[in-house]
Amino acid sequence: MNLPSPREGSRVARFGAIAFACCLVIGVAYPANTRAQTTPTPVPSAATPWPAPTGLRLEQSVQVTSPDGSFVPSAQRQATSSLTWDAVPGFAGPYVLERARAAYGATGPRQWEGFATVTGTWFVEEPYPFLDLLAFQRCYRVATALDGLAGAFSTEVCTVAPPTSAPEPSAEPSFNYDVVREVVVPLFGNDGRTHYVTLSQDTAGVVRVRLSLFDFTPLTYNIVLFRRGDCSQTANYGPEDVIRPNVSFTVDSVALVVQFFNTGSITLTAGPKSIYDADGTSLAVYRPGSGGTGLLAACAVLAGPPGAPDTGTGPAGPSGVRPRYRDKGAVVAAAMLATAAGLFAMHRRARRPT
């Protein structure tokens, strides 16, 4: 029988001790991290009254375009109410949500009805037809629930009717709605939100520029079209870089706002006014101010230089989302297998006759 020398045996023992310690640290750290994310807070006795949830927030959105960029008819559009609220400290039971639906301007008492009960989350969405949003206001409130009974309700939040677009200024060319080409590009706001710009060209060469803005701060804004497709350089653009200056509009609601204007200054097809030229084209939205003297609120690359793709899609904007690290179990398993293989190799080497 061939036994390892004392020196080789000591080396194997040291290696094994280090590997065992590493696996122990990984094995302890990973379950601890999992427990920190999944272990609920103990629930007090049912006799303890829970306070009303706070921070109920409502975001309403409307689907206005299809995935291919085409407009969805009003009768087929879907609206969505997205509700979030702050978790009640120490409460791990269900939340009940109630909704009241009435015509805008109704003065009678609200008729509340439950429409959702959720556990382990503080987010609920309710989809409904867009035409219903135009005719009826929906109000929401949330409360904790114990043994089927609701506690104190939160402050209510309500939808608002989408603003209607004003008549087109007489100075703008008319749009005949016989669309020959249409593209949709992202409009990146300085608050991290992504909005959208839809460009539609009719048979007469007129382009309708449509902005779909989500939760834009109520203010008066200016739109500027630049003949260069780089949003990072708008502060350096001069008057010679401007295609269409100071298209003003006012946002009076934080809901979805659809704003449009017509222009004959750009085209989506080949020609001297094409947005797909060597320099590209961009659209900037400024806060109060005149043209570039205001603060930049959002920007979209309609076509970037050089050789812009036909889709008109600009570069991806900042998402503000942290990377997610998944499959931690696979990483731990791989580390343990590698450790075992190393120990086995060292053991075989130690048993070889000298």
mmCIF file with all atom_site columns, N, CA, C and O in Angstrom, residues 44-82:
data_model
loop_
_atom_site.group_PDB
_atom_site.id
_atom_site.type_symbol
_atom_site.label_atom_id
_atom_site.label_alt_id
_atom_site.label_comp_id
_atom_site.label_asym_id
_atom_site.label_entity_id
_atom_site.label_seq_id
_atom_site.pdbx_PDB_ins_code
_atom_site.Cartn_x
_atom_site.Cartn_y
_atom_site.Cartn_z
_atom_site.occupancy
_atom_site.B_iso_or_equiv
_atom_site.pdbx_formal_charge
_atom_site.auth_seq_id
_atom_site.auth_comp_id
_atom_site.auth_asym_id
_atom_site.auth_atom_id
_atom_site.pdbx_PDB_model_num
ATOM 1   N N  . PRO A 1 44 ? -48.774 40.532 13.805  1.00 0.00 ? 44 PRO A N  1
ATOM 2   C CA . PRO A 1 44 ? -49.291 40.659 15.178  1.00 0.00 ? 44 PRO A CA 1
ATOM 3   C C  . PRO A 1 44 ? -50.663 40.001 15.300  1.00 0.00 ? 44 PRO A C  1
ATOM 4   O O  . PRO A 1 44 ? -51.248 39.554 14.328  1.00 0.00 ? 44 PRO A O  1
ATOM 5   N N  . SER A 1 45 ? -51.175 39.987 16.492  1.00 0.00 ? 45 SER A N  1
ATOM 6   C CA . SER A 1 45 ? -52.466 39.359 16.718  1.00 0.00 ? 45 SER A CA 1
ATOM 7   C C  . SER A 1 45 ? -53.561 40.132 16.013  1.00 0.00 ? 45 SER A C  1
ATOM 8   O O  . SER A 1 45 ? -53.419 41.302 15.695  1.00 0.00 ? 45 SER A O  1
ATOM 9   N N  . ALA A 1 46 ? -54.691 39.431 15.729  1.00 0.00 ? 46 ALA A N  1
ATOM 10  C CA . ALA A 1 46 ? -55.792 40.052 14.999  1.00 0.00 ? 46 ALA A CA 1
ATOM 11  C C  . ALA A 1 46 ? -56.400 41.212 15.762  1.00 0.00 ? 46 ALA A C  1
ATOM 12  O O  . ALA A 1 46 ? -57.097 42.043 15.185  1.00 0.00 ? 46 ALA A O  1
ATOM 13  N N  . ALA A 1 47 ? -56.140 41.273 17.056  1.00 0.00 ? 47 ALA A N  1
ATOM 14  C CA . ALA A 1 47 ? -56.721 42.356 17.850  1.00 0.00 ? 47 ALA A CA 1
ATOM 15  C C  . ALA A 1 47 ? -56.003 43.679 17.627  1.00 0.00 ? 47 ALA A C  1
ATOM 16  O O  . ALA A 1 47 ? -56.513 44.730 18.006  1.00 0.00 ? 47 ALA A O  1
ATOM 17  N N  . THR A 1 48 ? -54.810 43.631 17.015  1.00 0.00 ? 48 THR A N  1
ATOM 18  C CA . THR A 1 48 ? -54.060 44.869 16.781  1.00 0.00 ? 48 THR A CA 1
ATOM 19  C C  . THR A 1 48 ? -54.614 45.584 15.557  1.00 0.00 ? 48 THR A C  1
ATOM 20  O O  . THR A 1 48 ? -54.624 45.011 14.471  1.00 0.00 ? 48 THR A O  1
ATOM 21  N N  . PRO A 1 49 ? -55.107 46.797 15.685  1.00 0.00 ? 49 PRO A N  1
ATOM 22  C CA . PRO A 1 49 ? -55.642 47.505 14.511  1.00 0.00 ? 49 PRO A CA 1
ATOM 23  C C  . PRO A 1 49 ? -54.502 47.968 13.604  1.00 0.00 ? 49 PRO A C  1
ATOM 24  O O  . PRO A 1 49 ? -53.534 48.567 14.074  1.00 0.00 ? 49 PRO A O  1
ATOM 25  N N  . TRP A 1 50 ? -54.622 47.685 12.298  1.00 0.00 ? 50 TRP A N  1
ATOM 26  C CA . TRP A 1 50 ? -53.611 48.121 11.348  1.00 0.00 ? 50 TRP A CA 1
ATOM 27  C C  . TRP A 1 50 ? -54.006 49.481 10.790  1.00 0.00 ? 50 TRP A C  1
ATOM 28  O O  . TRP A 1 50 ? -55.173 49.729 10.497  1.00 0.00 ? 50 TRP A O  1
ATOM 29  N N  . PRO A 1 51 ? -53.047 50.371 10.608  1.00 0.00 ? 51 PRO A N  1
ATOM 30  C CA . PRO A 1 51 ? -53.375 51.682 10.038  1.00 0.00 ? 51 PRO A CA 1
ATOM 31  C C  . PRO A 1 51 ? -53.693 51.572 8.551   1.00 0.00 ? 51 PRO A C  1
ATOM 32  O O  . PRO A 1 51 ? -53.386 50.563 7.908   1.00 0.00 ? 51 PRO A O  1
ATOM 33  N N  . ALA A 1 52 ? -54.291 52.600 8.022   1.00 0.00 ? 52 ALA A N  1
ATOM 34  C CA . ALA A 1 52 ? -54.592 52.629 6.592   1.00 0.00 ? 52 ALA A CA 1
ATOM 35  C C  . ALA A 1 52 ? -53.295 52.705 5.792   1.00 0.00 ? 52 ALA A C  1
ATOM 36  O O  . ALA A 1 52 ? -52.356 53.407 6.191   1.00 0.00 ? 52 ALA A O  1
ATOM 37  N N  . PRO A 1 53 ? -53.178 51.980 4.687   1.00 0.00 ? 53 PRO A N  1
ATOM 38  C CA . PRO A 1 53 ? -51.988 52.097 3.837   1.00 0.00 ? 53 PRO A CA 1
ATOM 39  C C  . PRO A 1 53 ? -51.822 53.531 3.333   1.00 0.00 ? 53 PRO A C  1
ATOM 40  O O  . PRO A 1 53 ? -52.807 54.268 3.159   1.00 0.00 ? 53 PRO A O  1
ATOM 41  N N  . THR A 1 54 ? -50.604 53.921 3.129   1.00 0.00 ? 54 THR A N  1
ATOM 42  C CA . THR A 1 54 ? -50.298 55.273 2.650   1.00 0.00 ? 54 THR A CA 1
ATOM 43  C C  . THR A 1 54 ? -49.609 55.202 1.301   1.00 0.00 ? 54 THR A C  1
ATOM 44  O O  . THR A 1 54 ? -49.150 54.152 0.868   1.00 0.00 ? 54 THR A O  1
ATOM 45  N N  . GLY A 1 55 ? -49.517 56.359 0.666   1.00 0.00 ? 55 GLY A N  1
ATOM 46  C CA . GLY A 1 55 ? -48.761 56.457 -0.583  1.00 0.00 ? 55 GLY A CA 1
ATOM 47  C C  . GLY A 1 55 ? -49.426 55.801 -1.772  1.00 0.00 ? 55 GLY A C  1
ATOM 48  O O  . GLY A 1 55 ? -48.725 55.372 -2.699  1.00 0.00 ? 55 GLY A O  1
ATOM 49  N N  . LEU A 1 56 ? -50.757 55.703 -1.796  1.00 0.00 ? 56 LEU A N  1
ATOM 50  C CA . LEU A 1 56 ? -51.424 55.112 -2.953  1.00 0.00 ? 56 LEU A CA 1
ATOM 51  C C  . LEU A 1 56 ? -51.207 56.001 -4.173  1.00 0.00 ? 56 LEU A C  1
ATOM 52  O O  . LEU A 1 56 ? -51.480 57.202 -4.148  1.00 0.00 ? 56 LEU A O  1
ATOM 53  N N  . ARG A 1 57 ? -50.694 55.400 -5.235  1.00 0.00 ? 57 ARG A N  1
ATOM 54  C CA . ARG A 1 57 ? -50.371 56.144 -6.453  1.00 0.00 ? 57 ARG A CA 1
ATOM 55  C C  . ARG A 1 57 ? -51.057 55.498 -7.655  1.00 0.00 ? 57 ARG A C  1
ATOM 56  O O  . ARG A 1 57 ? -51.174 54.272 -7.724  1.00 0.00 ? 57 ARG A O  1
ATOM 57  N N  . LEU A 1 58 ? -51.448 56.314 -8.592  1.00 0.00 ? 58 LEU A N  1
ATOM 58  C CA . LEU A 1 58 ? -52.141 55.849 -9.796  1.00 0.00 ? 58 LEU A CA 1
ATOM 59  C C  . LEU A 1 58 ? -51.422 56.360 -11.027 1.00 0.00 ? 58 LEU A C  1
ATOM 60  O O  . LEU A 1 58 ? -51.132 57.552 -11.136 1.00 0.00 ? 58 LEU A O  1
ATOM 61  N N  . GLU A 1 59 ? -51.111 55.454 -11.927 1.00 0.00 ? 59 GLU A N  1
ATOM 62  C CA . GLU A 1 59 ? -50.601 55.814 -13.247 1.00 0.00 ? 59 GLU A CA 1
ATOM 63  C C  . GLU A 1 59 ? -51.550 55.238 -14.277 1.00 0.00 ? 59 GLU A C  1
ATOM 64  O O  . GLU A 1 59 ? -51.815 54.039 -14.270 1.00 0.00 ? 59 GLU A O  1
ATOM 65  N N  . GLN A 1 60 ? -52.063 56.085 -15.154 1.00 0.00 ? 60 GLN A N  1
ATOM 66  C CA . GLN A 1 60 ? -52.960 55.604 -16.196 1.00 0.00 ? 60 GLN A CA 1
ATOM 67  C C  . GLN A 1 60 ? -52.261 55.711 -17.543 1.00 0.00 ? 60 GLN A C  1
ATOM 68  O O  . GLN A 1 60 ? -51.530 56.671 -17.812 1.00 0.00 ? 60 GLN A O  1
ATOM 69  N N  . SER A 1 61 ? -52.471 54.717 -18.363 1.00 0.00 ? 61 SER A N  1
ATOM 70  C CA . SER A 1 61 ? -51.836 54.675 -19.671 1.00 0.00 ? 61 SER A CA 1
ATOM 71  C C  . SER A 1 61 ? -52.849 54.183 -20.692 1.00 0.00 ? 61 SER A C  1
ATOM 72  O O  . SER A 1 61 ? -53.850 53.548 -20.346 1.00 0.00 ? 61 SER A O  1
ATOM 73  N N  . VAL A 1 62 ? -52.577 54.476 -21.948 1.00 0.00 ? 62 VAL A N  1
ATOM 74  C CA . VAL A 1 62 ? -53.466 54.086 -23.041 1.00 0.00 ? 62 VAL A CA 1
ATOM 75  C C  . VAL A 1 62 ? -52.613 53.544 -24.167 1.00 0.00 ? 62 VAL A C  1
ATOM 76  O O  . VAL A 1 62 ? -51.583 54.127 -24.532 1.00 0.00 ? 62 VAL A O  1
ATOM 77  N N  . GLN A 1 63 ? -53.028 52.415 -24.712 1.00 0.00 ? 63 GLN A N  1
ATOM 78  C CA . GLN A 1 63 ? -52.337 51.827 -25.853 1.00 0.00 ? 63 GLN A CA 1
ATOM 79  C C  . GLN A 1 63 ? -52.787 52.556 -27.106 1.00 0.00 ? 63 GLN A C  1
ATOM 80  O O  . GLN A 1 63 ? -53.945 52.441 -27.534 1.00 0.00 ? 63 GLN A O  1
ATOM 81  N N  . VAL A 1 64 ? -51.893 53.327 -27.720 1.00 0.00 ? 64 VAL A N  1
ATOM 82  C CA . VAL A 1 64 ? -52.253 54.125 -28.895 1.00 0.00 ? 64 VAL A CA 1
ATOM 83  C C  . VAL A 1 64 ? -51.660 53.580 -30.183 1.00 0.00 ? 64 VAL A C  1
ATOM 84  O O  . VAL A 1 64 ? -52.121 53.923 -31.267 1.00 0.00 ? 64 VAL A O  1
ATOM 85  N N  . THR A 1 65 ? -50.623 52.749 -30.079 1.00 0.00 ? 65 THR A N  1
ATOM 86  C CA . THR A 1 65 ? -50.023 52.174 -31.277 1.00 0.00 ? 65 THR A CA 1
ATOM 87  C C  . THR A 1 65 ? -49.848 50.678 -31.109 1.00 0.00 ? 65 THR A C  1
ATOM 88  O O  . THR A 1 65 ? -49.699 50.170 -29.994 1.00 0.00 ? 65 THR A O  1
ATOM 89  N N  . SER A 1 66 ? -49.868 49.966 -32.219 1.00 0.00 ? 66 SER A N  1
ATOM 90  C CA . SER A 1 66 ? -49.629 48.531 -32.241 1.00 0.00 ? 66 SER A CA 1
ATOM 91  C C  . SER A 1 66 ? -48.128 48.278 -32.234 1.00 0.00 ? 66 SER A C  1
ATOM 92  O O  . SER A 1 66 ? -47.329 49.196 -32.450 1.00 0.00 ? 66 SER A O  1
ATOM 93  N N  . PRO A 1 67 ? -47.706 47.012 -31.998 1.00 0.00 ? 67 PRO A N  1
ATOM 94  C CA . PRO A 1 67 ? -46.267 46.720 -32.029 1.00 0.00 ? 67 PRO A CA 1
ATOM 95  C C  . PRO A 1 67 ? -45.595 47.098 -33.343 1.00 0.00 ? 67 PRO A C  1
ATOM 96  O O  . PRO A 1 67 ? -44.402 47.374 -33.376 1.00 0.00 ? 67 PRO A O  1
ATOM 97  N N  . ASP A 1 68 ? -46.366 47.105 -34.452 1.00 0.00 ? 68 ASP A N  1
ATOM 98  C CA . ASP A 1 68 ? -45.772 47.476 -35.732 1.00 0.00 ? 68 ASP A CA 1
ATOM 99  C C  . ASP A 1 68 ? -45.741 48.986 -35.953 1.00 0.00 ? 68 ASP A C  1
ATOM 100 O O  . ASP A 1 68 ? -45.325 49.461 -37.006 1.00 0.00 ? 68 ASP A O  1
ATOM 101 N N  . GLY A 1 69 ? -46.209 49.768 -34.965 1.00 0.00 ? 69 GLY A N  1
ATOM 102 C CA . GLY A 1 69 ? -46.163 51.216 -35.060 1.00 0.00 ? 69 GLY A CA 1
ATOM 103 C C  . GLY A 1 69 ? -47.412 51.859 -35.621 1.00 0.00 ? 69 GLY A C  1
ATOM 104 O O  . GLY A 1 69 ? -47.516 53.077 -35.641 1.00 0.00 ? 69 GLY A O  1
ATOM 105 N N  . SER A 1 70 ? -48.378 51.077 -36.071 1.00 0.00 ? 70 SER A N  1
ATOM 106 C CA . SER A 1 70 ? -49.606 51.641 -36.631 1.00 0.00 ? 70 SER A CA 1
ATOM 107 C C  . SER A 1 70 ? -50.533 52.092 -35.511 1.00 0.00 ? 70 SER A C  1
ATOM 108 O O  . SER A 1 70 ? -50.481 51.584 -34.388 1.00 0.00 ? 70 SER A O  1
ATOM 109 N N  . PHE A 1 71 ? -51.406 53.049 -35.809 1.00 0.00 ? 71 PHE A N  1
ATOM 110 C CA . PHE A 1 71 ? -52.333 53.576 -34.830 1.00 0.00 ? 71 PHE A CA 1
ATOM 111 C C  . PHE A 1 71 ? -53.432 52.557 -34.535 1.00 0.00 ? 71 PHE A C  1
ATOM 112 O O  . PHE A 1 71 ? -53.926 51.870 -35.431 1.00 0.00 ? 71 PHE A O  1
ATOM 113 N N  . VAL A 1 72 ? -53.814 52.484 -33.272 1.00 0.00 ? 72 VAL A N  1
ATOM 114 C CA . VAL A 1 72 ? -54.936 51.639 -32.867 1.00 0.00 ? 72 VAL A CA 1
ATOM 115 C C  . VAL A 1 72 ? -56.188 52.508 -32.869 1.00 0.00 ? 72 VAL A C  1
ATOM 116 O O  . VAL A 1 72 ? -56.203 53.568 -32.232 1.00 0.00 ? 72 VAL A O  1
ATOM 117 N N  . PRO A 1 73 ? -57.263 52.111 -33.554 1.00 0.00 ? 73 PRO A N  1
ATOM 118 C CA . PRO A 1 73 ? -58.495 52.920 -33.539 1.00 0.00 ? 73 PRO A CA 1
ATOM 119 C C  . PRO A 1 73 ? -58.989 53.134 -32.120 1.00 0.00 ? 73 PRO A C  1
ATOM 120 O O  . PRO A 1 73 ? -58.817 52.280 -31.243 1.00 0.00 ? 73 PRO A O  1
ATOM 121 N N  . SER A 1 74 ? -59.611 54.281 -31.877 1.00 0.00 ? 74 SER A N  1
ATOM 122 C CA . SER A 1 74 ? -60.053 54.626 -30.530 1.00 0.00 ? 74 SER A CA 1
ATOM 123 C C  . SER A 1 74 ? -60.940 53.556 -29.918 1.00 0.00 ? 74 SER A C  1
ATOM 124 O O  . SER A 1 74 ? -60.845 53.247 -28.723 1.00 0.00 ? 74 SER A O  1
ATOM 125 N N  . ALA A 1 75 ? -61.826 52.975 -30.742 1.00 0.00 ? 75 ALA A N  1
ATOM 126 C CA . ALA A 1 75 ? -62.765 51.982 -30.218 1.00 0.00 ? 75 ALA A CA 1
ATOM 127 C C  . ALA A 1 75 ? -62.067 50.701 -29.776 1.00 0.00 ? 75 ALA A C  1
ATOM 128 O O  . ALA A 1 75 ? -62.638 49.906 -29.034 1.00 0.00 ? 75 ALA A O  1
ATOM 129 N N  . GLN A 1 76 ? -60.828 50.483 -30.223 1.00 0.00 ? 76 GLN A N  1
ATOM 130 C CA . GLN A 1 76 ? -60.108 49.251 -29.886 1.00 0.00 ? 76 GLN A CA 1
ATOM 131 C C  . GLN A 1 76 ? -58.992 49.481 -28.868 1.00 0.00 ? 76 GLN A C  1
ATOM 132 O O  . GLN A 1 76 ? -58.331 48.523 -28.471 1.00 0.00 ? 76 GLN A O  1
ATOM 133 N N  . ARG A 1 77 ? -58.795 50.701 -28.456 1.00 0.00 ? 77 ARG A N  1
ATOM 134 C CA . ARG A 1 77 ? -57.705 50.987 -27.532 1.00 0.00 ? 77 ARG A CA 1
ATOM 135 C C  . ARG A 1 77 ? -58.035 50.512 -26.122 1.00 0.00 ? 77 ARG A C  1
ATOM 136 O O  . ARG A 1 77 ? -59.189 50.475 -25.718 1.00 0.00 ? 77 ARG A O  1
ATOM 137 N N  . GLN A 1 78 ? -56.988 50.142 -25.409 1.00 0.00 ? 78 GLN A N  1
ATOM 138 C CA . GLN A 1 78 ? -57.123 49.707 -24.018 1.00 0.00 ? 78 GLN A CA 1
ATOM 139 C C  . GLN A 1 78 ? -56.454 50.720 -23.093 1.00 0.00 ? 78 GLN A C  1
ATOM 140 O O  . GLN A 1 78 ? -55.342 51.175 -23.361 1.00 0.00 ? 78 GLN A O  1
ATOM 141 N N  . ALA A 1 79 ? -57.143 51.052 -22.020 1.00 0.00 ? 79 ALA A N  1
ATOM 142 C CA . ALA A 1 79 ? -56.564 51.884 -20.962 1.00 0.00 ? 79 ALA A CA 1
ATOM 143 C C  . ALA A 1 79 ? -56.201 50.986 -19.788 1.00 0.00 ? 79 ALA A C  1
ATOM 144 O O  . ALA A 1 79 ? -56.785 49.917 -19.612 1.00 0.00 ? 79 ALA A O  1
ATOM 145 N N  . THR A 1 80 ? -55.241 51.406 -18.995 1.00 0.00 ? 80 THR A N  1
ATOM 146 C CA . THR A 1 80 ? -54.802 50.627 -17.838 1.00 0.00 ? 80 THR A CA 1
ATOM 147 C C  . THR A 1 80 ? -54.554 51.552 -16.662 1.00 0.00 ? 80 THR A C  1
ATOM 148 O O  . THR A 1 80 ? -53.890 52.588 -16.810 1.00 0.00 ? 80 THR A O  1
ATOM 149 N N  . SER A 1 81 ? -55.101 51.182 -15.515 1.00 0.00 ? 81 SER A N  1
ATOM 150 C CA . SER A 1 81 ? -54.793 51.870 -14.263 1.00 0.00 ? 81 SER A CA 1
ATOM 151 C C  . SER A 1 81 ? -53.785 51.024 -13.498 1.00 0.00 ? 81 SER A C  1
ATOM 152 O O  . SER A 1 81 ? -54.070 49.868 -13.176 1.00 0.00 ? 81 SER A O  1
ATOM 153 N N  . SER A 1 82 ? -52.612 51.579 -13.220 1.00 0.00 ? 82 SER A N  1
ATOM 154 C CA . SER A 1 82 ? -51.571 50.887 -12.459 1.00 0.00 ? 82 SER A CA 1
ATOM 155 C C  . SER A 1 82 ? -51.508 51.512 -11.068 1.00 0.00 ? 82 SER A C  1
ATOM 156 O O  . SER A 1 82 ? -51.274 52.715 -10.930 1.00 0.00 ? 82 SER A O  1
#
